[in-house]
Amino acid sequence: MRVFRLSVPMALVFILMPAGVKATDAPPVKSACERAGYWLIEQHNLDEGTFGKTRLGKEPGVVGLVLKALGEGPRDYREAHGPFITKPVKYLLAHQKENGAITLDGRDTYNTALALLGLQVQHNTAYRVEIQSAKDYLAKCQAKDGGFTYGEGFRQGGDLSNTLFGLSGIKTGGGKVDKDLFTNALDFIRRCQDNPETNPEMAAKQGPGTGGAYYQPNKSEAGTVQIKRGEGQALDLPKPYGSMTAAAIECYLLCGLKADAPEVQAALKWFKKNFSAKENPGAGMQGYYYYAFAVSRALSSAGIKEIDMGEGQKVNWASALADQLLSVQNRGTPEEGGRAMRGSFVNKEPRWMEDDPVLCTAYALATLNICYENLSGKEE
Amino acid sequence: MIRHTRTFALLAALSLAGAILQAADAPPAKPGEKQAAIEAAKKAADWLLKQANDDGTFGKIPPPTRKMPGFVGLVLYGIAKSPDKPSVDKVPALAKAAEYLVAVQQPNGAIALPMFGAENYNTSIAIMALKALNNPKYDEVLQKALDFTLSCQLDEKRGYNSKEHVAAYGAFGYSDGKKGDLSNTSFSLDALKAMGVKEDSPAYKNALIFIKRCQDAETNDSKMMDGGDNTGGFVYLPGDSEFGKVKSRNGTEVPKPYGNMTYAGIKALIYCGVKADSNELKDAWKWIKSNYSATENPGGNGSQGYYYYAVAFAKAFTASGMKELTLPDGKKVRWANDLSANLAKLQSPDGSFMNKDQHWMESDPILATACALQALNLCIEAMP
């Protein structure tokens, strides 16, 4: 009867689906969201409020990311839907420290920011004080260079990834923020981009101006690119890659720049040349799920529907990403770990903890939610 | 000339009045209609029997789908209740289907295939089917299955409470997991009712809390449906409709009620002991009267889920004991005649049914025919 209605039986559709069916339609994406959501819900540890069996699933950031993904999907799972939301919410609140951080030990910026997003998505005014105190903590994680670091009191400079999460947390739900915070952050973000026009360091080095971004000023997690400087001379420059270029776009927008700002346009230019739905361009499969989430957020925030790849090729990024995610979503076959894994995602490339299916599935679901909104015409 | 005109006008007025008068009564039931429904049901049952496989399943869909106990159960239930009431002892295909359901019972009582999930959905339907065979040899299997279904209800034993979890508490879902919905709650209540679970059982009391929260009505205390027009219609779960949202008169976007769930909601309310003069049922019938259709799922999407709808429709009317319904324009309808006539129209010459809309697997003729047969069986019972 309504057998195809929910995640478990919906898996059948995909077993039976003729090859070549595209996810350009919203309904298959909704079904994929349901399967991913269902899998995450099944990973909930009722006694604790955490997800999965690994240490990572106890990190408030991962709990928060799961809540955000579940709460913003086509099913809007909030506290009313069950203890798989109310218990994690209590878990997050219980792990807030006196300084406002929501964390176990380490990666305080990530943890606090994502926990904050997980709380905010409940739209429950009861947590106003806790949310504000977490935001206040995040503001203290901004380093002298304008970027955000792993937590308060870190001596080294900021990085674009912590900056993305720090700013996302601070901006969520509105409220007053010191203007200098954004001004300083903008200085930092510009220094992480190969755009001589707005990055004096790159101008001095006569960077090629691809528009791509990297982890820290003059440092990329994806290695270097060699630029030839005349006869026998070469210069190593940080190699831009997809996840950080997407992070740069989102950070610029969070700081108040508009999509037509030269910084944002330069980064979009990089994607016109390098966008991929199948890998984190410039870094292969490393950080693919982080990338998928970051790039879908960035392009959606920038109001982009299609990327013009040149030579008449236009890519509907939401459709392309959804297609790819649907094709790699666990179908629950014996080879994939059986029914218990159906609906989940994992990266064979373990860097940045993406060998953890709870983390990958949460990123993938958050991405699919954005794709679904864009494909179904629902505005974010 | 003038006189003629007047006479003509008078005649016209009289015939118009006659038409109105006639409309106020349901059209007289034609003696052939029940017979036609019986024939359609017999043809459907015969066709289903011909699709029986040696392993107790039906049809040609590749396994594992074909092996879902819920599918086997729907077919078995439809045939067992069909006009000839064929006995398991005399029809080997039925005996095999029943044995299949018994054989797939899991240690925890679920009649389901572990690789599939949807344990409670399958178990609830299997209970209906085995119970319909009226054979004490299935009693033990049935009791274990019922215990399993009861264990699936989202209540305190699963960490749910009625105050916090207003979109889930009291519900049953597809699996023994963490999510519930009105459709599966309705199936599980079928099973509870068939098994004679006592009316004062907390299972009904808690299910009722959930059911009321799925209704667009003033009696809904969940706040998940606030801003609606109190149409009386039901949705899939509080705050969530399969057919998206609709703007209420005050401009709020609210989940869109639809026929499948409104009929499921009516039957569920009745099974939970809610009386006909309650606000909940009065509101629900108000929605049905404004949206009455025997040919499509109102509030839905054309023919999507029509066979599910036909069953929900027939079950709700049967549970209410109602034979006729008066629509807002004063017209009276006989639901069983309307539904069986439409089903007869949709039936293929070989006796089978299928939905061109593939949602919810209704493009599978086994599933569609089993549902159509179940609906026809209920129509026949209700026809004089």
mmCIF file of C-alpha atoms in Angstrom, chain B residues 26-366:
data_model
loop_
_atom_site.group_PDB
_atom_site.id
_atom_site.type_symbol
_atom_site.label_atom_id
_atom_site.label_comp_id
_atom_site.label_asym_id
_atom_site.label_seq_id
_atom_site.Cartn_x
_atom_site.Cartn_y
_atom_site.Cartn_z
ATOM 1 C CA ALA B 26 -29.624 8.622 -3.165
ATOM 2 C CA PRO B 27 -30.358 7.047 -6.504
ATOM 3 C CA PRO B 28 -32.224 3.818 -5.860
ATOM 4 C CA ALA B 29 -29.810 0.952 -5.625
ATOM 5 C CA LYS B 30 -30.098 -1.141 -8.729
ATOM 6 C CA PRO B 31 -30.347 -4.842 -8.007
ATOM 7 C CA GLY B 32 -27.570 -5.565 -10.484
ATOM 8 C CA GLU B 33 -25.005 -3.393 -8.700
ATOM 9 C CA LYS B 34 -24.273 -5.745 -5.846
ATOM 10 C CA GLN B 35 -24.062 -8.653 -8.261
ATOM 11 C CA ALA B 36 -21.614 -6.714 -10.410
ATOM 12 C CA ALA B 37 -19.454 -6.009 -7.357
ATOM 13 C CA ILE B 38 -19.526 -9.689 -6.416
ATOM 14 C CA GLU B 39 -18.459 -10.685 -9.920
ATOM 15 C CA ALA B 40 -15.664 -8.127 -9.933
ATOM 16 C CA ALA B 41 -14.423 -9.417 -6.569
ATOM 17 C CA LYS B 42 -14.558 -13.028 -7.699
ATOM 18 C CA LYS B 43 -12.636 -12.214 -10.852
ATOM 19 C CA ALA B 44 -10.008 -10.362 -8.833
ATOM 20 C CA ALA B 45 -9.689 -13.248 -6.385
ATOM 21 C CA ASP B 46 -9.398 -15.774 -9.219
ATOM 22 C CA TRP B 47 -6.740 -13.704 -10.917
ATOM 23 C CA LEU B 48 -4.739 -13.414 -7.698
ATOM 24 C CA LEU B 49 -4.941 -17.159 -7.115
ATOM 25 C CA LYS B 50 -3.546 -17.743 -10.575
ATOM 26 C CA GLN B 51 -0.512 -15.638 -9.665
ATOM 27 C CA ALA B 52 0.391 -17.892 -6.734
ATOM 28 C CA ASN B 53 3.967 -19.171 -6.637
ATOM 29 C CA ASP B 54 5.067 -22.447 -5.087
ATOM 30 C CA ASP B 55 6.795 -20.687 -2.191
ATOM 31 C CA GLY B 56 3.569 -19.068 -0.954
ATOM 32 C CA THR B 57 4.220 -15.666 -2.560
ATOM 33 C CA PHE B 58 2.344 -14.094 -5.470
ATOM 34 C CA GLY B 59 3.307 -12.507 -8.749
ATOM 35 C CA LYS B 60 6.430 -12.032 -10.770
ATOM 36 C CA ILE B 61 8.143 -9.036 -9.227
ATOM 37 C CA PRO B 62 11.665 -10.201 -8.513
ATOM 38 C CA PRO B 63 12.427 -11.132 -4.940
ATOM 39 C CA PRO B 64 13.047 -9.746 -2.389
ATOM 40 C CA THR B 65 10.087 -7.393 -3.001
ATOM 41 C CA ARG B 66 7.754 -10.259 -3.843
ATOM 42 C CA LYS B 67 8.662 -11.940 -0.590
ATOM 43 C CA MET B 68 7.514 -9.081 1.610
ATOM 44 C CA PRO B 69 5.092 -10.637 4.107
ATOM 45 C CA GLY B 70 2.910 -7.555 3.889
ATOM 46 C CA PHE B 71 2.270 -8.208 0.193
ATOM 47 C CA VAL B 72 1.547 -11.866 0.766
ATOM 48 C CA GLY B 73 -0.705 -10.881 3.664
ATOM 49 C CA LEU B 74 -2.695 -8.382 1.616
ATOM 50 C CA VAL B 75 -3.390 -10.978 -1.066
ATOM 51 C CA LEU B 76 -4.264 -13.652 1.461
ATOM 52 C CA TYR B 77 -6.560 -11.303 3.362
ATOM 53 C CA GLY B 78 -8.304 -10.142 0.187
ATOM 54 C CA ILE B 79 -8.970 -13.670 -1.025
ATOM 55 C CA ALA B 80 -10.010 -14.987 2.403
ATOM 56 C CA LYS B 81 -12.664 -12.264 2.672
ATOM 57 C CA SER B 82 -13.801 -12.514 -0.958
ATOM 58 C CA PRO B 83 -17.385 -13.559 -1.789
ATOM 59 C CA ASP B 84 -16.655 -17.291 -2.060
ATOM 60 C CA LYS B 85 -14.792 -17.217 1.288
ATOM 61 C CA PRO B 86 -12.434 -19.930 0.086
ATOM 62 C CA SER B 87 -11.093 -22.091 2.879
ATOM 63 C CA VAL B 88 -7.390 -22.612 3.455
ATOM 64 C CA ASP B 89 -7.998 -26.348 3.692
ATOM 65 C CA LYS B 90 -9.381 -26.489 0.182
ATOM 66 C CA VAL B 91 -7.152 -24.024 -1.647
ATOM 67 C CA PRO B 92 -3.477 -25.057 -1.517
ATOM 68 C CA ALA B 93 -2.262 -21.630 -2.636
ATOM 69 C CA LEU B 94 -3.843 -20.038 0.424
ATOM 70 C CA ALA B 95 -2.421 -22.670 2.747
ATOM 71 C CA LYS B 96 1.009 -22.032 1.262
ATOM 72 C CA ALA B 97 0.668 -18.283 1.699
ATOM 73 C CA ALA B 98 -0.357 -18.739 5.325
ATOM 74 C CA GLU B 99 2.519 -21.116 5.939
ATOM 75 C CA TYR B 100 4.865 -18.630 4.330
ATOM 76 C CA LEU B 101 3.813 -15.962 6.831
ATOM 77 C CA VAL B 102 4.274 -18.389 9.712
ATOM 78 C CA ALA B 103 7.681 -19.428 8.407
ATOM 79 C CA VAL B 104 9.084 -15.899 8.231
ATOM 80 C CA GLN B 105 8.162 -15.047 11.809
ATOM 81 C CA GLN B 106 11.278 -13.820 13.594
ATOM 82 C CA PRO B 107 12.316 -14.726 17.139
ATOM 83 C CA ASN B 108 11.013 -11.339 18.321
ATOM 84 C CA GLY B 109 7.573 -12.124 16.896
ATOM 85 C CA ALA B 110 7.797 -9.891 13.821
ATOM 86 C CA ILE B 111 6.424 -11.394 10.622
ATOM 87 C CA ALA B 112 8.977 -9.702 8.427
ATOM 88 C CA LEU B 113 12.201 -10.170 6.561
ATOM 89 C CA PRO B 114 15.054 -8.609 8.527
ATOM 90 C CA MET B 115 16.787 -7.454 5.339
ATOM 91 C CA PHE B 116 13.767 -5.331 4.496
ATOM 92 C CA GLY B 117 12.912 -3.466 7.616
ATOM 93 C CA ALA B 118 9.313 -2.232 7.733
ATOM 94 C CA GLU B 119 8.846 -4.882 10.421
ATOM 95 C CA ASN B 120 5.719 -3.428 11.926
ATOM 96 C CA TYR B 121 4.030 -2.666 8.617
ATOM 97 C CA ASN B 122 4.524 -6.246 7.496
ATOM 98 C CA THR B 123 3.564 -7.729 10.838
ATOM 99 C CA SER B 124 0.358 -5.710 11.182
ATOM 100 C CA ILE B 125 -0.874 -6.827 7.751
ATOM 101 C CA ALA B 126 0.200 -10.429 8.337
ATOM 102 C CA ILE B 127 -1.809 -10.437 11.578
ATOM 103 C CA MET B 128 -4.923 -9.290 9.699
ATOM 104 C CA ALA B 129 -4.430 -12.021 7.127
ATOM 105 C CA LEU B 130 -3.749 -14.919 9.469
ATOM 106 C CA LYS B 131 -6.512 -13.873 11.847
ATOM 107 C CA ALA B 132 -8.998 -13.793 8.951
ATOM 108 C CA LEU B 133 -8.403 -17.508 8.403
ATOM 109 C CA ASN B 134 -10.165 -18.302 11.725
ATOM 110 C CA ASN B 135 -7.908 -21.208 12.457
ATOM 111 C CA PRO B 136 -6.710 -21.830 16.038
ATOM 112 C CA LYS B 137 -3.496 -23.312 14.739
ATOM 113 C CA TYR B 138 -2.238 -19.780 14.113
ATOM 114 C CA ASP B 139 -3.080 -18.529 17.611
ATOM 115 C CA GLU B 140 0.405 -18.786 19.020
ATOM 116 C CA VAL B 141 2.022 -17.138 16.007
ATOM 117 C CA LEU B 142 -0.579 -14.394 16.130
ATOM 118 C CA GLN B 143 -0.099 -13.683 19.821
ATOM 119 C CA LYS B 144 3.654 -13.356 19.372
ATOM 120 C CA ALA B 145 3.137 -11.095 16.376
ATOM 121 C CA LEU B 146 0.700 -8.925 18.306
ATOM 122 C CA ASP B 147 3.165 -8.582 21.174
ATOM 123 C CA PHE B 148 5.737 -7.429 18.646
ATOM 124 C CA THR B 149 3.412 -4.826 17.143
ATOM 125 C CA LEU B 150 2.483 -3.535 20.597
ATOM 126 C CA SER B 151 6.179 -3.219 21.400
ATOM 127 C CA CYS B 152 6.591 -0.900 18.395
ATOM 128 C CA GLN B 153 4.283 1.813 19.692
ATOM 129 C CA LEU B 154 6.163 5.020 20.426
ATOM 130 C CA ASP B 155 5.495 5.502 24.119
ATOM 131 C CA GLU B 156 7.326 5.623 27.450
ATOM 132 C CA LYS B 157 9.015 2.260 26.967
ATOM 133 C CA ARG B 158 10.739 3.707 23.903
ATOM 134 C CA GLY B 159 11.629 6.997 25.574
ATOM 135 C CA TYR B 160 8.705 9.007 24.171
ATOM 136 C CA ASN B 161 6.434 11.195 26.247
ATOM 137 C CA SER B 162 3.205 12.872 25.232
ATOM 138 C CA LYS B 163 4.224 16.401 26.252
ATOM 139 C CA GLU B 164 7.552 16.753 24.478
ATOM 140 C CA HIS B 165 7.120 14.455 21.489
ATOM 141 C CA VAL B 166 3.833 15.799 20.224
ATOM 142 C CA ALA B 167 4.474 14.729 16.637
ATOM 143 C CA ALA B 168 5.151 11.094 17.498
ATOM 144 C CA TYR B 169 3.863 9.944 20.870
ATOM 145 C CA GLY B 170 1.391 7.060 20.642
ATOM 146 C CA ALA B 171 2.099 6.361 16.973
ATOM 147 C CA PHE B 172 3.146 3.182 15.241
ATOM 148 C CA GLY B 173 5.596 3.332 12.345
ATOM 149 C CA TYR B 174 6.963 1.193 9.549
ATOM 150 C CA SER B 175 9.572 -0.453 11.695
ATOM 151 C CA ASP B 176 10.294 -1.056 15.338
ATOM 152 C CA GLY B 177 12.272 2.129 15.150
ATOM 153 C CA LYS B 178 11.810 5.678 16.148
ATOM 154 C CA LYS B 179 9.328 7.230 13.769
ATOM 155 C CA GLY B 180 5.568 6.905 13.477
ATOM 156 C CA ASP B 181 2.804 8.005 11.122
ATOM 157 C CA LEU B 182 -0.946 7.804 10.762
ATOM 158 C CA SER B 183 -0.869 5.270 7.937
ATOM 159 C CA ASN B 184 1.043 2.680 9.934
ATOM 160 C CA THR B 185 -0.875 3.559 13.078
ATOM 161 C CA SER B 186 -4.025 2.762 11.164
ATOM 162 C CA PHE B 187 -2.630 -0.627 10.018
ATOM 163 C CA SER B 188 -1.515 -1.506 13.525
ATOM 164 C CA LEU B 189 -4.933 -0.602 14.914
ATOM 165 C CA ASP B 190 -6.459 -2.974 12.331
ATOM 166 C CA ALA B 191 -4.283 -5.683 13.818
ATOM 167 C CA LEU B 192 -5.119 -4.776 17.424
ATOM 168 C CA LYS B 193 -8.826 -4.708 16.658
ATOM 169 C CA ALA B 194 -8.712 -8.016 14.783
ATOM 170 C CA MET B 195 -6.893 -9.591 17.717
ATOM 171 C CA GLY B 196 -9.529 -8.371 20.126
ATOM 172 C CA VAL B 197 -7.257 -6.136 22.192
ATOM 173 C CA LYS B 198 -9.532 -4.765 24.912
ATOM 174 C CA GLU B 199 -10.952 -1.279 24.520
ATOM 175 C CA ASP B 200 -9.431 -0.056 27.764
ATOM 176 C CA SER B 201 -5.908 -0.983 26.648
ATOM 177 C CA PRO B 202 -3.408 1.871 26.953
ATOM 178 C CA ALA B 203 -2.411 1.107 23.345
ATOM 179 C CA TYR B 204 -5.659 2.675 22.119
ATOM 180 C CA LYS B 205 -5.492 5.518 24.603
ATOM 181 C CA ASN B 206 -1.989 6.461 23.500
ATOM 182 C CA ALA B 207 -2.730 5.955 19.812
ATOM 183 C CA LEU B 208 -5.673 8.308 20.189
ATOM 184 C CA ILE B 209 -3.370 11.055 21.477
ATOM 185 C CA PHE B 210 -1.404 10.755 18.238
ATOM 186 C CA ILE B 211 -4.394 10.459 15.908
ATOM 187 C CA LYS B 212 -6.026 13.629 17.243
ATOM 188 C CA ARG B 213 -2.769 15.486 16.658
ATOM 189 C CA CYS B 214 -2.858 14.607 12.942
ATOM 190 C CA GLN B 215 -6.156 16.445 12.435
ATOM 191 C CA ASP B 216 -6.647 19.993 11.207
ATOM 192 C CA ALA B 217 -9.089 20.747 14.019
ATOM 193 C CA GLU B 218 -9.561 22.795 17.161
ATOM 194 C CA THR B 219 -9.266 19.636 19.246
ATOM 195 C CA ASN B 220 -5.620 19.274 18.150
ATOM 196 C CA ASP B 221 -3.393 20.198 21.116
ATOM 197 C CA SER B 222 -0.019 19.613 19.440
ATOM 198 C CA LYS B 223 0.484 23.149 18.097
ATOM 199 C CA MET B 224 1.933 21.369 15.025
ATOM 200 C CA MET B 225 -1.181 22.171 12.983
ATOM 201 C CA ASP B 226 -1.844 25.695 14.250
ATOM 202 C CA GLY B 227 -3.033 28.262 11.764
ATOM 203 C CA GLY B 228 -5.194 25.860 9.774
ATOM 204 C CA ASP B 229 -8.833 26.404 8.876
ATOM 205 C CA ASN B 230 -10.082 23.553 11.093
ATOM 206 C CA THR B 231 -11.234 21.710 8.013
ATOM 207 C CA GLY B 232 -11.373 18.429 9.932
ATOM 208 C CA GLY B 233 -9.055 16.674 7.472
ATOM 209 C CA PHE B 234 -6.042 14.588 8.500
ATOM 210 C CA VAL B 235 -2.384 14.522 7.479
ATOM 211 C CA TYR B 236 0.394 11.929 7.621
ATOM 212 C CA LEU B 237 1.821 13.035 10.929
ATOM 213 C CA PRO B 238 1.409 16.216 12.959
ATOM 214 C CA GLY B 239 2.775 19.081 10.910
ATOM 215 C CA ASP B 240 3.618 16.938 7.868
ATOM 216 C CA SER B 241 1.568 16.057 4.808
ATOM 217 C CA GLU B 242 2.529 13.874 1.867
ATOM 218 C CA PHE B 243 1.043 16.523 -0.401
ATOM 219 C CA GLY B 244 2.903 19.523 0.892
ATOM 220 C CA LYS B 245 1.434 22.684 2.287
ATOM 221 C CA VAL B 246 -1.568 24.812 1.579
ATOM 222 C CA LYS B 247 -2.319 28.413 2.557
ATOM 223 C CA SER B 248 -5.058 28.759 5.127
ATOM 224 C CA ARG B 249 -7.497 31.670 5.105
ATOM 225 C CA ASN B 250 -5.267 33.709 7.397
ATOM 226 C CA GLY B 251 -2.275 33.112 5.111
ATOM 227 C CA THR B 252 -0.486 30.510 7.238
ATOM 228 C CA GLU B 253 1.179 27.659 5.369
ATOM 229 C CA VAL B 254 -0.239 24.489 6.861
ATOM 230 C CA PRO B 255 0.137 20.820 5.931
ATOM 231 C CA LYS B 256 -2.460 19.844 3.362
ATOM 232 C CA PRO B 257 -5.076 17.302 4.522
ATOM 233 C CA TYR B 258 -5.991 14.536 2.095
ATOM 234 C CA GLY B 259 -8.383 11.676 1.637
ATOM 235 C CA ASN B 260 -6.152 8.685 2.370
ATOM 236 C CA MET B 261 -5.253 10.014 5.789
ATOM 237 C CA THR B 262 -8.650 11.464 6.611
ATOM 238 C CA TYR B 263 -10.344 8.108 6.082
ATOM 239 C CA ALA B 264 -7.516 6.362 7.935
ATOM 240 C CA GLY B 265 -7.982 8.911 10.731
ATOM 241 C CA ILE B 266 -11.736 8.334 10.939
ATOM 242 C CA LYS B 267 -11.349 4.584 11.205
ATOM 243 C CA ALA B 268 -8.555 4.973 13.750
ATOM 244 C CA LEU B 269 -10.668 7.319 15.897
ATOM 245 C CA ILE B 270 -13.546 4.843 15.860
ATOM 246 C CA TYR B 271 -11.271 1.925 16.746
ATOM 247 C CA CYS B 272 -9.959 3.949 19.679
ATOM 248 C CA GLY B 273 -13.483 4.275 21.017
ATOM 249 C CA VAL B 274 -14.281 7.829 19.906
ATOM 250 C CA LYS B 275 -18.042 8.277 19.587
ATOM 251 C CA ALA B 276 -19.851 9.414 16.463
ATOM 252 C CA ASP B 277 -21.045 12.655 18.099
ATOM 253 C CA SER B 278 -17.521 13.703 19.157
ATOM 254 C CA ASN B 279 -16.087 16.906 17.722
ATOM 255 C CA GLU B 280 -13.227 14.942 16.182
ATOM 256 C CA LEU B 281 -15.504 12.710 14.125
ATOM 257 C CA LYS B 282 -17.974 15.452 13.309
ATOM 258 C CA ASP B 283 -15.095 17.577 11.986
ATOM 259 C CA ALA B 284 -13.637 14.683 10.021
ATOM 260 C CA TRP B 285 -16.950 13.877 8.339
ATOM 261 C CA LYS B 286 -17.366 17.555 7.536
ATOM 262 C CA TRP B 287 -14.118 17.323 5.539
ATOM 263 C CA ILE B 288 -15.221 14.114 3.853
ATOM 264 C CA LYS B 289 -18.560 15.607 2.874
ATOM 265 C CA SER B 290 -16.878 18.586 1.247
ATOM 266 C CA ASN B 291 -14.352 16.360 -0.492
ATOM 267 C CA TYR B 292 -16.319 13.222 -1.240
ATOM 268 C CA SER B 293 -14.964 11.225 -4.179
ATOM 269 C CA ALA B 294 -15.054 7.568 -5.116
ATOM 270 C CA THR B 295 -12.741 8.118 -8.053
ATOM 271 C CA GLU B 296 -9.664 9.794 -6.636
ATOM 272 C CA ASN B 297 -7.841 10.634 -3.433
ATOM 273 C CA PRO B 298 -9.079 14.176 -2.692
ATOM 274 C CA GLY B 299 -6.381 16.613 -1.682
ATOM 275 C CA GLY B 300 -3.889 14.333 -3.378
ATOM 276 C CA ASN B 301 -2.419 14.117 -6.810
ATOM 277 C CA GLY B 302 -4.778 12.544 -9.342
ATOM 278 C CA SER B 303 -4.591 8.786 -9.286
ATOM 279 C CA GLN B 304 -1.599 8.604 -6.938
ATOM 280 C CA GLY B 305 -2.329 6.014 -4.257
ATOM 281 C CA TYR B 306 -5.887 5.367 -5.457
ATOM 282 C CA TYR B 307 -6.000 1.720 -4.352
ATOM 283 C CA TYR B 308 -4.756 2.596 -0.904
ATOM 284 C CA TYR B 309 -7.467 5.225 -0.888
ATOM 285 C CA ALA B 310 -10.180 2.771 -1.909
ATOM 286 C CA VAL B 311 -9.318 0.538 1.041
ATOM 287 C CA ALA B 312 -9.094 3.409 3.538
ATOM 288 C CA PHE B 313 -12.415 4.795 2.252
ATOM 289 C CA ALA B 314 -14.228 1.458 2.555
ATOM 290 C CA LYS B 315 -12.756 0.688 5.970
ATOM 291 C CA ALA B 316 -13.776 4.061 7.408
ATOM 292 C CA PHE B 317 -17.363 3.826 6.180
ATOM 293 C CA THR B 318 -17.563 0.224 7.351
ATOM 294 C CA ALA B 319 -16.245 1.131 10.807
ATOM 295 C CA SER B 320 -18.807 3.927 11.061
ATOM 296 C CA GLY B 321 -21.675 1.667 10.049
ATOM 297 C CA MET B 322 -22.814 4.359 7.643
ATOM 298 C CA LYS B 323 -24.389 3.273 4.386
ATOM 299 C CA GLU B 324 -25.281 6.690 3.019
ATOM 300 C CA LEU B 325 -23.758 10.107 3.286
ATOM 301 C CA THR B 326 -25.500 13.450 2.729
ATOM 302 C CA LEU B 327 -23.277 15.909 0.922
ATOM 303 C CA PRO B 328 -23.372 19.689 1.581
ATOM 304 C CA ASP B 329 -25.632 20.227 -1.456
ATOM 305 C CA GLY B 330 -28.191 17.848 0.007
ATOM 306 C CA LYS B 331 -27.345 15.030 -2.330
ATOM 307 C CA LYS B 332 -27.205 11.592 -0.759
ATOM 308 C CA VAL B 333 -24.643 9.071 -1.872
ATOM 309 C CA ARG B 334 -24.210 5.369 -1.304
ATOM 310 C CA TRP B 335 -20.482 4.980 -0.879
ATOM 311 C CA ALA B 336 -20.379 1.230 -1.526
ATOM 312 C CA ASN B 337 -22.205 1.558 -4.834
ATOM 313 C CA ASP B 338 -20.042 4.475 -5.919
ATOM 314 C CA LEU B 339 -16.781 2.803 -5.036
ATOM 315 C CA SER B 340 -17.581 -0.634 -6.411
ATOM 316 C CA ALA B 341 -18.862 0.881 -9.663
ATOM 317 C CA ASN B 342 -15.647 2.824 -10.129
ATOM 318 C CA LEU B 343 -13.494 -0.185 -9.293
ATOM 319 C CA ALA B 344 -15.423 -2.323 -11.777
ATOM 320 C CA LYS B 345 -14.650 0.307 -14.396
ATOM 321 C CA LEU B 346 -10.947 0.163 -13.610
ATOM 322 C CA GLN B 347 -10.736 -3.632 -13.662
ATOM 323 C CA SER B 348 -8.910 -5.279 -16.564
ATOM 324 C CA PRO B 349 -10.744 -8.017 -18.443
ATOM 325 C CA ASP B 350 -8.517 -10.628 -16.765
ATOM 326 C CA GLY B 351 -9.692 -9.493 -13.327
ATOM 327 C CA SER B 352 -6.570 -7.582 -12.289
ATOM 328 C CA PHE B 353 -6.046 -3.936 -11.388
ATOM 329 C CA MET B 354 -3.070 -1.655 -11.661
ATOM 330 C CA ASN B 355 -2.345 2.008 -11.195
ATOM 331 C CA LYS B 356 -0.644 3.900 -14.001
ATOM 332 C CA ASP B 357 0.811 6.114 -11.303
ATOM 333 C CA GLN B 358 3.668 4.109 -9.860
ATOM 334 C CA HIS B 359 3.728 5.809 -6.461
ATOM 335 C CA TRP B 360 3.620 3.536 -3.462
ATOM 336 C CA MET B 361 4.097 0.500 -5.740
ATOM 337 C CA GLU B 362 0.546 0.557 -7.063
ATOM 338 C CA SER B 363 1.812 -0.105 -10.574
ATOM 339 C CA ASP B 364 2.360 -3.641 -9.290
ATOM 340 C CA PRO B 365 -0.844 -5.469 -10.244
ATOM 341 C CA ILE B 366 -0.560 -7.834 -7.272
#
